[in-house]
Coordinates of C-alpha atoms and ligand atoms in Angstrom, one line a residue:
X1259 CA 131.5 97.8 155.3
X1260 CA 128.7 99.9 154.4
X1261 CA 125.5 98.9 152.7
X1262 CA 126.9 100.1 149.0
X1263 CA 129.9 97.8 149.6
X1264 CA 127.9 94.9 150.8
X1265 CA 125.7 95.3 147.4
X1266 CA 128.8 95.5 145.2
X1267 CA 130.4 92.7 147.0
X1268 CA 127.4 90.5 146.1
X1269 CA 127.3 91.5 143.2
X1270 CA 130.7 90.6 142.4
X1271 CA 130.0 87.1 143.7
X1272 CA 127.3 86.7 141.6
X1273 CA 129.0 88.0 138.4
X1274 CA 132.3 85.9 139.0
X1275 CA 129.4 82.6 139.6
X1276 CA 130.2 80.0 136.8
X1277 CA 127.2 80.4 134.5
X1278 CA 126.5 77.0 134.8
X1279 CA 125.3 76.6 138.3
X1280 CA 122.3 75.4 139.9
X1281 CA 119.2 77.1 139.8
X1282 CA 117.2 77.5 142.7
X1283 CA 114.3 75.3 141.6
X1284 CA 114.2 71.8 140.5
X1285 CA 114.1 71.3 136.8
X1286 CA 111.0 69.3 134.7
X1287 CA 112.1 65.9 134.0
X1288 CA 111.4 64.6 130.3
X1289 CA 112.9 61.3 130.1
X1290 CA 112.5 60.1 126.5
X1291 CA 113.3 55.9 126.7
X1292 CA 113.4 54.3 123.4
X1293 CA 113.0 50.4 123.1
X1294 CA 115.9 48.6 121.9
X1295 CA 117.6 51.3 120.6
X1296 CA 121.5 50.4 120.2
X1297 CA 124.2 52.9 120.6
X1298 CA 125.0 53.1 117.1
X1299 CA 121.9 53.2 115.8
X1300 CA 122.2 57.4 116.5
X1301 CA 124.7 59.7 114.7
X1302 CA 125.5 61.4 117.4
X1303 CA 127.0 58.0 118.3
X1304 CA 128.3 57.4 114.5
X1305 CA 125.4 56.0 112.7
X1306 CA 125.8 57.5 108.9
X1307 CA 123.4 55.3 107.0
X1308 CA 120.1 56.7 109.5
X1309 CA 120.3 60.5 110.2
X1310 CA 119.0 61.5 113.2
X1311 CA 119.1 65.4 113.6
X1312 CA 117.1 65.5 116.3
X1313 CA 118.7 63.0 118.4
X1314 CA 122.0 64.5 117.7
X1315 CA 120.7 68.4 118.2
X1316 CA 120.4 67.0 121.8
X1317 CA 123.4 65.7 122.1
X1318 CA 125.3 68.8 121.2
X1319 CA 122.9 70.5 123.4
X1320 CA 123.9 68.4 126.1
X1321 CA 126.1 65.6 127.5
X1322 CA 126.3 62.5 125.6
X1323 CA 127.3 59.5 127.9
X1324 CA 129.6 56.8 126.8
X1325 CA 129.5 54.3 129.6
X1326 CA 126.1 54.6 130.5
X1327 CA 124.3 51.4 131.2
X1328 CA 120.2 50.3 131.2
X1329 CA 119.9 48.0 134.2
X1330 CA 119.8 44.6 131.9
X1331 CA 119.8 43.6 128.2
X1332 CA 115.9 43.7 128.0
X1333 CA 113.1 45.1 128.7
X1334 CA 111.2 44.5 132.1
X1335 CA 114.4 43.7 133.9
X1336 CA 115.6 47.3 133.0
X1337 CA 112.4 49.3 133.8
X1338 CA 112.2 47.3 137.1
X1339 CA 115.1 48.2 138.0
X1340 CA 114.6 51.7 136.8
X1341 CA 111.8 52.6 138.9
X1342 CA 112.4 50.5 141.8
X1343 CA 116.1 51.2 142.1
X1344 CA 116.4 47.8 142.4
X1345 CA 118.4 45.2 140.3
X1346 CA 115.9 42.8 138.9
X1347 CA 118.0 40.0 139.0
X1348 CA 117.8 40.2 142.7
X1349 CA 113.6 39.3 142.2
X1350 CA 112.1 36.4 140.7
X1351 CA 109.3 36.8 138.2
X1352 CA 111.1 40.2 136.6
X1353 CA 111.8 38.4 132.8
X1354 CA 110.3 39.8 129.8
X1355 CA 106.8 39.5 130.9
X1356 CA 103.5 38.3 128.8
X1357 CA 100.5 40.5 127.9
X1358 CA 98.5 39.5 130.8
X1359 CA 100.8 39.4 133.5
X1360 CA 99.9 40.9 136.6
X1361 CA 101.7 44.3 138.3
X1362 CA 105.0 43.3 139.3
X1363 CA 106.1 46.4 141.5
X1364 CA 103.9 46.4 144.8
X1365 CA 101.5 49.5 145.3
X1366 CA 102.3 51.4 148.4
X1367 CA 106.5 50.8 147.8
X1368 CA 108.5 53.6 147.0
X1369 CA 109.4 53.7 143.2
X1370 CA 110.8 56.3 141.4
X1371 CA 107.8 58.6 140.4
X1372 CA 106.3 58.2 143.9
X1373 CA 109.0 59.6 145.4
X1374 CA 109.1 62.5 142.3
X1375 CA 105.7 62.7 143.1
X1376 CA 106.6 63.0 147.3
X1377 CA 108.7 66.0 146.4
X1378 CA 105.5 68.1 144.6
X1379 CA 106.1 66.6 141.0
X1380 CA 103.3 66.1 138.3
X1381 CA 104.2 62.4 137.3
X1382 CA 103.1 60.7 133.7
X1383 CA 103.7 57.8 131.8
X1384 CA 103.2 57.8 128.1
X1385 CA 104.1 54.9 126.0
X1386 CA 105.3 51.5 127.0
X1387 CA 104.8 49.7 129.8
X1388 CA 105.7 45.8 130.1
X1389 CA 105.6 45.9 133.9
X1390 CA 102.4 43.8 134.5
X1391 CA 98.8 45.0 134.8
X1392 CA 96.1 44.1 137.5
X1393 CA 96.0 41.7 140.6
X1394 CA 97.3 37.9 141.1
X1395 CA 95.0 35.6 139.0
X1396 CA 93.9 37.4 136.1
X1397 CA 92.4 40.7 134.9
X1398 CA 89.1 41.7 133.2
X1399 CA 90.8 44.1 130.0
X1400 CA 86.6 45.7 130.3
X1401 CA 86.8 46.8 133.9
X1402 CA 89.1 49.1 135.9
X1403 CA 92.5 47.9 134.6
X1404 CA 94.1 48.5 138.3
X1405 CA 96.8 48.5 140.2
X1406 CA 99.0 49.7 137.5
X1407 CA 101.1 52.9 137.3
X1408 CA 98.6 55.2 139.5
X1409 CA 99.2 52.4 141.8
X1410 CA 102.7 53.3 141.9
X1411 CA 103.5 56.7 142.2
X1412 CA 102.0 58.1 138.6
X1413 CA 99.5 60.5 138.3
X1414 CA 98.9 60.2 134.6
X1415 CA 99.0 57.1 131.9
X1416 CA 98.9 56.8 128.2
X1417 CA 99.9 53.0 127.8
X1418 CA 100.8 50.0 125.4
X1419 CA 100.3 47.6 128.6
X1420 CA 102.9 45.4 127.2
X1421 CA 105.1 45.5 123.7
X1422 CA 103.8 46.2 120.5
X1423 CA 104.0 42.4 119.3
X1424 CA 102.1 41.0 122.5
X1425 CA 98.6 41.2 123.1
X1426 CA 96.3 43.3 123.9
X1427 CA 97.1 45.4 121.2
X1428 CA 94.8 48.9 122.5
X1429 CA 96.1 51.5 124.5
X1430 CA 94.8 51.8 128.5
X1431 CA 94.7 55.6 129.4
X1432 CA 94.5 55.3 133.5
X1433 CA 92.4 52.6 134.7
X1434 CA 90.4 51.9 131.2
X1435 CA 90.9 50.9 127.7
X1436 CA 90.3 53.2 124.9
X1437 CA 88.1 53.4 122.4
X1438 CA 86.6 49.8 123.5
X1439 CA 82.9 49.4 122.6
X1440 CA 81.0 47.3 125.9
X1441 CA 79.1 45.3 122.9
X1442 CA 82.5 43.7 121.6
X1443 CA 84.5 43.1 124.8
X1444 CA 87.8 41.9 125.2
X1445 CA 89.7 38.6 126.1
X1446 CA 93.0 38.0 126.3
X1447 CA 94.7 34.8 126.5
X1448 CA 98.2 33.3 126.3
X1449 CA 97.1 29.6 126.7
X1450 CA 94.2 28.9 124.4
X1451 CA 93.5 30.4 121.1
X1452 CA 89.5 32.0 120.8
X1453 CA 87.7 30.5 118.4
X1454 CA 88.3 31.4 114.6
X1455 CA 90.0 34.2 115.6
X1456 CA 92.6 34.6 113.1
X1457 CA 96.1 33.5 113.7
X1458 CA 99.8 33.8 111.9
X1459 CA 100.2 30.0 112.2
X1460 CA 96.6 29.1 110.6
X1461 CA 96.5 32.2 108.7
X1462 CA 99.6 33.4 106.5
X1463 CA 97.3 34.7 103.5
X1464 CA 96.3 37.5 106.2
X1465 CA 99.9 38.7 107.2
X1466 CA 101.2 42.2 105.6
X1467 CA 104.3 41.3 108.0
X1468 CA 105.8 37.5 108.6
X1469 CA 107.2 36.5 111.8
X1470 CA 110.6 34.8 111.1
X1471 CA 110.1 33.2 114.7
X1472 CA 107.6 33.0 117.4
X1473 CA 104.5 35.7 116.8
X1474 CA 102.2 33.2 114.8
X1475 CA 99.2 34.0 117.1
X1476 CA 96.1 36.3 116.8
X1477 CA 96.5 38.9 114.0
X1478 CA 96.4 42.3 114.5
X1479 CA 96.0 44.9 111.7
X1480 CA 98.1 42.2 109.7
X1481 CA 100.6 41.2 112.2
X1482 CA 100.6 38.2 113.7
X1483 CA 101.7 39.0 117.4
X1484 CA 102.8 36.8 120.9
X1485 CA 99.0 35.9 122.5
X1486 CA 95.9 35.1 121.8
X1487 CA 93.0 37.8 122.2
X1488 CA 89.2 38.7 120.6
X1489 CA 86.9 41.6 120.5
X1490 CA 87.7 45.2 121.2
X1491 CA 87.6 45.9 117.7
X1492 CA 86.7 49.5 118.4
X1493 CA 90.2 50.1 120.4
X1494 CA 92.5 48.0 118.1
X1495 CA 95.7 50.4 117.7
X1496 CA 97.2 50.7 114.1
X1497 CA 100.9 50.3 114.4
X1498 CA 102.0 52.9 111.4
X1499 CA 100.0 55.9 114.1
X1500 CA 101.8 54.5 117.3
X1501 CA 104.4 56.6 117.3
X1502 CA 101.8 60.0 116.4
X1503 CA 99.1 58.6 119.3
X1504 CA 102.1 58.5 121.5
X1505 CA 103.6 62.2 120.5
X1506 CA 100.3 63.7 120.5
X1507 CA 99.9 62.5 124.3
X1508 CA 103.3 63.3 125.6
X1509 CA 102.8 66.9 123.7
X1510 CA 99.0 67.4 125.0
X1511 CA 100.7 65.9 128.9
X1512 CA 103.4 68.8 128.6
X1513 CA 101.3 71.4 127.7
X1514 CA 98.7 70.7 130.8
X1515 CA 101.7 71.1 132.9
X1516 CA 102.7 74.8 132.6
X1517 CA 103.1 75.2 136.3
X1518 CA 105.0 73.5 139.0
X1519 CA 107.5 70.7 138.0
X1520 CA 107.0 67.8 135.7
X1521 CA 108.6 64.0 135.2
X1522 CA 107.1 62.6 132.0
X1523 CA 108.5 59.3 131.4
X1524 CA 108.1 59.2 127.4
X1525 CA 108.3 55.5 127.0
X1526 CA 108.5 55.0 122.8
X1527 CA 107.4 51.9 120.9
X1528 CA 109.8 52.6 118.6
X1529 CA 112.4 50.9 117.3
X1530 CA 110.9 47.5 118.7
X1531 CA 109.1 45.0 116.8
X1532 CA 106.8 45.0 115.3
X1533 CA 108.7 47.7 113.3
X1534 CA 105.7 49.3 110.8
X1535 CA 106.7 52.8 110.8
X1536 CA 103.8 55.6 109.6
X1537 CA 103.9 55.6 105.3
X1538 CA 105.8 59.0 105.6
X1539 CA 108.8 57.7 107.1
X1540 CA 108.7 53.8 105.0
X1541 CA 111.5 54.0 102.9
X1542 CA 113.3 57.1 104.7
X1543 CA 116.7 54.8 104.5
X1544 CA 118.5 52.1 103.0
X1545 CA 118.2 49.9 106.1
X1546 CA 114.6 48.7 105.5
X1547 CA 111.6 49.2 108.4
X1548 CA 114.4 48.9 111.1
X1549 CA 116.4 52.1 109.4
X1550 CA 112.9 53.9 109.1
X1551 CA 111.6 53.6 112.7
X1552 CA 114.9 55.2 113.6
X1553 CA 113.6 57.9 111.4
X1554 CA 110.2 57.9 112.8
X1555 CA 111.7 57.8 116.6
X1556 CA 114.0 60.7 115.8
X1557 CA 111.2 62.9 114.5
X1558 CA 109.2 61.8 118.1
X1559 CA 112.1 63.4 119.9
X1560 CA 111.8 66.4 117.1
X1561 CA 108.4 66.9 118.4
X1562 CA 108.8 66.9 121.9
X1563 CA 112.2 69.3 122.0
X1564 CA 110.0 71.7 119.6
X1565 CA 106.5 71.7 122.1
X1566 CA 109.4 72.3 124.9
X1567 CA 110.5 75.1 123.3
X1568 CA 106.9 76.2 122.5
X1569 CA 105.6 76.2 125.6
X1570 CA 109.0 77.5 127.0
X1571 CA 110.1 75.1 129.3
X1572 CA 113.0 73.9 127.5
X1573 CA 115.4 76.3 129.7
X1574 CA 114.0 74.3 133.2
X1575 CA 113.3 70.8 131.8
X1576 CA 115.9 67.8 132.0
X1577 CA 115.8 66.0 129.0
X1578 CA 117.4 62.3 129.4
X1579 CA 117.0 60.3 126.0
X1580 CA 118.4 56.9 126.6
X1581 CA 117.4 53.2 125.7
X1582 CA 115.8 50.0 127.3
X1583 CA 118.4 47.6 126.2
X1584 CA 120.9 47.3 123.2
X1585 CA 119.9 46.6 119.8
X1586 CA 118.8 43.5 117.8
X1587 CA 118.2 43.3 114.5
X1588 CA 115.9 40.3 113.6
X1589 CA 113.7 39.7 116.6
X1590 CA 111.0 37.9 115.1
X1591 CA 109.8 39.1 112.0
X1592 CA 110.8 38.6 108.8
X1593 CA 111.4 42.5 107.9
X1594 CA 114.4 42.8 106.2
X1595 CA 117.0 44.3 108.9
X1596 CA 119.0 41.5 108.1
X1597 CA 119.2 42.0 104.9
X1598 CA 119.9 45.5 104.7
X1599 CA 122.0 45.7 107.4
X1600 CA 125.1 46.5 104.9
X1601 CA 128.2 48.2 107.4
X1602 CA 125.9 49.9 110.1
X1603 CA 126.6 48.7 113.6
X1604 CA 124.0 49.0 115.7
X1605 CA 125.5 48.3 118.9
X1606 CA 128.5 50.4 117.6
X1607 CA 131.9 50.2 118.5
X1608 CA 130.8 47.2 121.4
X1609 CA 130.4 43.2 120.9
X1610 CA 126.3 41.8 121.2
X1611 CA 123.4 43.2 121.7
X1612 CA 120.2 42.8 123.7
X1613 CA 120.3 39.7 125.4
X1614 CA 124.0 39.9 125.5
X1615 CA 126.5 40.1 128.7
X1616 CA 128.7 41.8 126.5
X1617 CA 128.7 45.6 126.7
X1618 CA 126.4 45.7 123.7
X1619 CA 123.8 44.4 125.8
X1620 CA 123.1 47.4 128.4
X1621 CA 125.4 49.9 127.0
X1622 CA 122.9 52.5 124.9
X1623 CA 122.8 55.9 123.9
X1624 CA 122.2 58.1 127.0
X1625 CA 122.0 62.1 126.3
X1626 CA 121.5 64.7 129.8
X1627 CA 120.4 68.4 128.1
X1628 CA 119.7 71.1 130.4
X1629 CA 120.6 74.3 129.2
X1630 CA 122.2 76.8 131.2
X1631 CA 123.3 73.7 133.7
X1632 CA 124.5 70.6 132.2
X1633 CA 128.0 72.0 129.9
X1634 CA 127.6 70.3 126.3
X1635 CA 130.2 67.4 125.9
X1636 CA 130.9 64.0 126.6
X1637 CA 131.2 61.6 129.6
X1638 CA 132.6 58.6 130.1
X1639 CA 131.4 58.1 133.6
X1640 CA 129.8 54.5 134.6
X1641 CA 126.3 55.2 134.8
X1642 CA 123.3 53.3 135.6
X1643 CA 119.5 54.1 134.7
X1644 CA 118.5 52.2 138.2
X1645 CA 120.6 55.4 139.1
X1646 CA 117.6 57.8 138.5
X1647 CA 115.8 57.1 141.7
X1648 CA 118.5 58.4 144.0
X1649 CA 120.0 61.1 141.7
X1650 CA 116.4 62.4 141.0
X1651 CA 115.3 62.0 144.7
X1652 CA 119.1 64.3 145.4
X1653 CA 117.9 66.9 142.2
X1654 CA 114.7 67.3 143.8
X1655 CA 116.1 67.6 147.3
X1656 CA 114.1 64.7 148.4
X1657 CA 116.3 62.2 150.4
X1658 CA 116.2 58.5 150.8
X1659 CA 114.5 56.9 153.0
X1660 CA 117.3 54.1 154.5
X1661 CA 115.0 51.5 153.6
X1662 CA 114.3 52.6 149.7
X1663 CA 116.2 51.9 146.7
X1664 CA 118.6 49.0 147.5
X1665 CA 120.9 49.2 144.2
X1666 CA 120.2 53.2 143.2
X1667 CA 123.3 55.6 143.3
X1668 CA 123.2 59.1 143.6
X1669 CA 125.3 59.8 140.5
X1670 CA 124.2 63.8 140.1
X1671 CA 127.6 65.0 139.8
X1672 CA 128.3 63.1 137.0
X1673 CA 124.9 63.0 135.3
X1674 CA 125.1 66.9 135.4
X1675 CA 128.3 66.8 134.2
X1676 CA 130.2 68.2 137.4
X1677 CA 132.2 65.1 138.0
X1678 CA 134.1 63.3 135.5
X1679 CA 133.7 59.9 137.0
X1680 CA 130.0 58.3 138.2
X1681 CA 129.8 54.8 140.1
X1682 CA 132.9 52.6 140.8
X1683 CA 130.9 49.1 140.1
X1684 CA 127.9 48.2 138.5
X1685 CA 126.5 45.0 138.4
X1686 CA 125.3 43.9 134.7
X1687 CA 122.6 41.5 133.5
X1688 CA 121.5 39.3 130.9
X1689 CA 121.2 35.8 131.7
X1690 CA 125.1 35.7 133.2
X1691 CA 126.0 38.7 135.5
X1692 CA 128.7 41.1 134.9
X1693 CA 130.5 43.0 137.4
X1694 CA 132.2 46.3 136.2
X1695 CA 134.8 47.5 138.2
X1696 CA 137.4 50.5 137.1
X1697 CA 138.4 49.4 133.6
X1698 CA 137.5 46.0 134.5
X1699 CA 135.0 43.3 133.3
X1700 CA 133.6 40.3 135.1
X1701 CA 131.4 38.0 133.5
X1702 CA 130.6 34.8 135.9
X1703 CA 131.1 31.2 134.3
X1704 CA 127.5 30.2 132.5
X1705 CA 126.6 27.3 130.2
X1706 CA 123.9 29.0 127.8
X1707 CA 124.7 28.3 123.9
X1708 CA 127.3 31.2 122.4
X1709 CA 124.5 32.6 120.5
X1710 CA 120.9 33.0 120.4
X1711 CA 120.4 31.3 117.0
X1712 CA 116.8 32.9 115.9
X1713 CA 118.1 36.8 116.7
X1714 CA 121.8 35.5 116.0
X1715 CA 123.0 37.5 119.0
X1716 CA 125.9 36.9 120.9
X1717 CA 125.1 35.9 124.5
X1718 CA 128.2 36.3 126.5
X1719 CA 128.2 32.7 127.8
X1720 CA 131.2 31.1 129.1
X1721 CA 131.7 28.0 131.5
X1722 CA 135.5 29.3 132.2
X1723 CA 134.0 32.7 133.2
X1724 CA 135.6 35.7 131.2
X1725 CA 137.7 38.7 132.6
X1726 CA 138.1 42.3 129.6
X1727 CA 140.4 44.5 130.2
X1728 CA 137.8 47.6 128.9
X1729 CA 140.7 49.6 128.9
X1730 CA 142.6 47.9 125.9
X1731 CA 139.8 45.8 125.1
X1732 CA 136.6 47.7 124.7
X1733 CA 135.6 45.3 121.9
X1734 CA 135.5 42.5 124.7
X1735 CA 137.7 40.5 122.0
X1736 CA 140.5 38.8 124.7
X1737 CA 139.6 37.0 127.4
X1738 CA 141.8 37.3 130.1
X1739 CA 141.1 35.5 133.0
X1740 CA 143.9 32.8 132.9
X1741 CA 146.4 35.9 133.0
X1742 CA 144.5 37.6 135.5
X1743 CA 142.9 34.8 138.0
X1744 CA 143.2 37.3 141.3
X1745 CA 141.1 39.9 139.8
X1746 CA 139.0 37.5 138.2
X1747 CA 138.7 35.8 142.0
X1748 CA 138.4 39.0 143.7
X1749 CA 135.6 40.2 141.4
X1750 CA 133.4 37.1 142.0
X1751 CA 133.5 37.6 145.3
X1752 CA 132.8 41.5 145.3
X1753 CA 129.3 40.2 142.6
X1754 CA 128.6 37.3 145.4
X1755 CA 128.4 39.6 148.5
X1756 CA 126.8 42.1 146.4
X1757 CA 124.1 39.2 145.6
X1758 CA 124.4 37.9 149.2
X1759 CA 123.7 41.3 151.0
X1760 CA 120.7 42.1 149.2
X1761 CA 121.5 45.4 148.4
X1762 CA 124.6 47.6 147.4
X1763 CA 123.4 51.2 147.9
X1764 CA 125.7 53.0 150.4
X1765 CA 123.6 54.2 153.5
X1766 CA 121.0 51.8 152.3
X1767 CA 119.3 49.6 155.3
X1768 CA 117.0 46.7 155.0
X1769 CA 114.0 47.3 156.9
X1770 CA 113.6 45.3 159.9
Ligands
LIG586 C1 111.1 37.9 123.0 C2 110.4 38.0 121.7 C3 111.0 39.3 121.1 C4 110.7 40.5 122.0 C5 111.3 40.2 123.4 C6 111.0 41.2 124.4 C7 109.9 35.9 120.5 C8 110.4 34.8 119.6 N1 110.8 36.9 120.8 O1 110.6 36.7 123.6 O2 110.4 39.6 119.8 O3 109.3 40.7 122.1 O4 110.8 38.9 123.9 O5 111.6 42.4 124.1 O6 108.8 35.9 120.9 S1 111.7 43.5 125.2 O7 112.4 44.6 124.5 O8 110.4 43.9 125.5 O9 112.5 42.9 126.3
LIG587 CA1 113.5 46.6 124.9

């Protein structure tokens, strides 16, 4: 063949290439992680009484997951397990942690963005936290807040150190608080109350919002919150500009990183209590402040696809927008999303919500847009966020040590929309653990209450244990395990070797 032919031959290769195949680079990374955001709560996902046109413009931009799970049915569970790629439930001390708990990921252990980092990635965190701050036995909020997230693998950090209803209620950017004055400084307690510090209990005349349970302590810009804490006057956020502080950084963070690839892990305070969206979104829908934080978290996303497409990186930039845990809809305040609930679902078509073993609990809204690569659609593969580790570590062509990421699946095939199916078995949690299995569901026999009586959510406990058939039951309505006690047996003892081993990664070794 002569040098002519050999051209045209390639050439013909390259023209008859599918035009969505990989690129030689690795893409930017935005993932965008709401907080308690339920899989209904989007219209994308069927939501008509909230309109979320940004939210949806991903998802016809991209893949929209149906069986796509966060690790467990709340919070620091589920970003444990995100960025160690290991389930939670496996470590003690990884509940839903207080405002002054100390770093609960290890410096110097692979996590997610160190190994990002590992393969030549700018790393940030903007956003929520709730993963500990600071050593064993306490932490000075007026010193160098550290370890924390540049302990772990980030290079960048715009924080709320814990939720927006516990204290300390002021953003730390790196190792130090902002906007703190040294003559006012600030303590933090979740013990004693300081002094005549105002609080929700002693003090209702002060509250612009009402907890319906728990949050009586100090107040905040008229919120009574979980904790006690004084001074820092200076650094106090105001909840209605959360959401705009938290834009503006993620914005400013993308447009510093113009060169060389990018993970920005966009961690929204939105739509979690306290839910006091900006004045221009109050009212935006009939469903009261829970409706208009929707609103508020849509316009966020809005934002951030529009700065992508600014600074043109929307074409090599991974967007993932997905959710901590499932939805709840009174979690503490008295703020009317129980009252305007009317029809919507906010867990959709599946039974609880976070808290819940039932699918309501970890399944969320989980959208993959990267055009050019990822085909627009839907997926109904099983996939797991504790999944990002591995599949990000195979995108960026990074592998695995043996001895990292006990639970983490590479699932790149299906997250990118090549493969139509993702893991085989996942392992859910919210107080009892699940075991998904093909169209089957595991719950193991527990002897919580039914419900969660303040949030009114649905738990998932059962002393007999509980078997759905997802296939003809996706509701989780019949409980099958009397008709089917051989898969109910085999399951629990496919979840207790799981437990037993320590791990369930394939290749994965413990190190010696
Ligand atoms: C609960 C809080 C709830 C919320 C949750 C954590 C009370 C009564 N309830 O203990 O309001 O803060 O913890 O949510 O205090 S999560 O999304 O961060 O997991
Ligand atoms: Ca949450």
């Amino acid at each position: 063949m002569n040098l002519s032919r050999i051209c045209l031959a390639i050439l013909g290769l390259a023209l008859s290439a599918p035009l969505f195949a990989a690129p030689v680079t690795p893409p930017n990374i935005l993932l965008i992680y709401a907080d308690d955001l339920g899989y209904g709560d989007v219209g994308c996902n069927g939501a008509t009484q909230v309109k979320t046109p940004n939210i949806d413009r991903l998802a016809r931009e991209g893949l929209r997951f149906t069986d796509a799970h966060a690790p467990s049915a709340t919070c620091t569970p589920s970003r444990y397990a995100m960025l160690t790629g290991e389930y939670a439930w496996r470590r003690k001390g990884t509940g839903v942690l207080p405002g002054d708990a100390r770093l609960i990921i290890e410096p110097g252990r692979t996590t997610l963005p160190s190994l990002l980092k590992q393969a030549g990635y700018h790393t940030s965190i903007v956003g929520k936290w709730h993963l500990g701050l600071g050593p064993e036995g306490g932490l000075d909020w007026n010193r160098e807040i550290k370890p924390g997230p540049l302990e772990i693998g980030f290079d960048y950090s715009y924080l709320i150190p814990a939720t927006g209803d516990r204290v300390p209620c002021v953003f730390v950017e790196n190792h130090r608080v902002t906007g703190l004055d040294p003559q006012d400084p600030i303590q933090v307690s979740y013990t004693q109350p300081f002094g005549n510090e105002p609080t929700g209990l002693r003090n209702p005349e002060l509250l612009k919002m009402h907890p319906s349970h728990g949050h009586n302590q100090t107040i905040v810009n008229g919120i009574s919150r979980i904790g006690y804490m004084t001074g820092g006057k200076t650094a106090r956020w105001v909840d209605e500009d959360i959401a705009d502080v938290l834009t503006r950084k993620a914005i400013a963070t993308l447009e510093q990183r113009r060169t060389g690839p990018f993970f920005l892990y966009f961690s929204t305070h939105d739509i979690h209590v306290p839910r006091v969206p900006h004045p221009r979104f109050q009212g935006k829908t009939g469903l009261g402040p829970r409706g208009d934080v929707i609103v508020q978290l849509d316009w966020c996303v809005g934002e951030v696809l529009a700065a992508l497409d600014r600074l043109n990186l929307a074409t090599n930039t991974l967007v993932i927008l997905t959710s901590d845990n499932g939805p709840v809809v009174d979690d503490g305040y008295r703020d009317q999303a129980v009252e305007k609930l009317g029809d919507h679902r906010p867990a959709g078509p599946w039974r609880g919500g976070k808290y819940s073993a039932f699918e309501g609990g970890t399944r969320v809204p989980f959208i993959v847009r990267w055009p050019g690569r990822v085909k627009p659609g839907t997926s109904s593969a099983l996939i797991s966020q504790i999944d990002f580790p591995a599949t990000f570590a195979s995108l960026a062509r990074r592998p695995l040590a043996p001895t990292d990421m006990p639970d983490s699946f590479n699932v790149l095939p299906a997250l990118l929309g090549d493969a139509a199916t993702g893991r085989e078995t996942l392992v859910e949690h919210a107080g009892p653990l699940g075991l998904r299995s093909h169209s089957w569901k595991y719950v193991v026999p527990s002897k919580g209450p039914k419900r969660n009586l303040p949030t009114n959510t649905e738990l998932g406990n059962d002393p007999a244990g509980q078997l759905f058939d997802l296939a003809k039951d996706s509701g989780e309505t019949n409980n099958v395990i009397a008709a089917h006690a051989e898969v109910a047996q085999k399951m629990a003892a496919q979840l207790e070797e799981l437990r037993a081993k320590g791990h369930s990664r394939p290749g994965f070794q413990p190190a010696p």
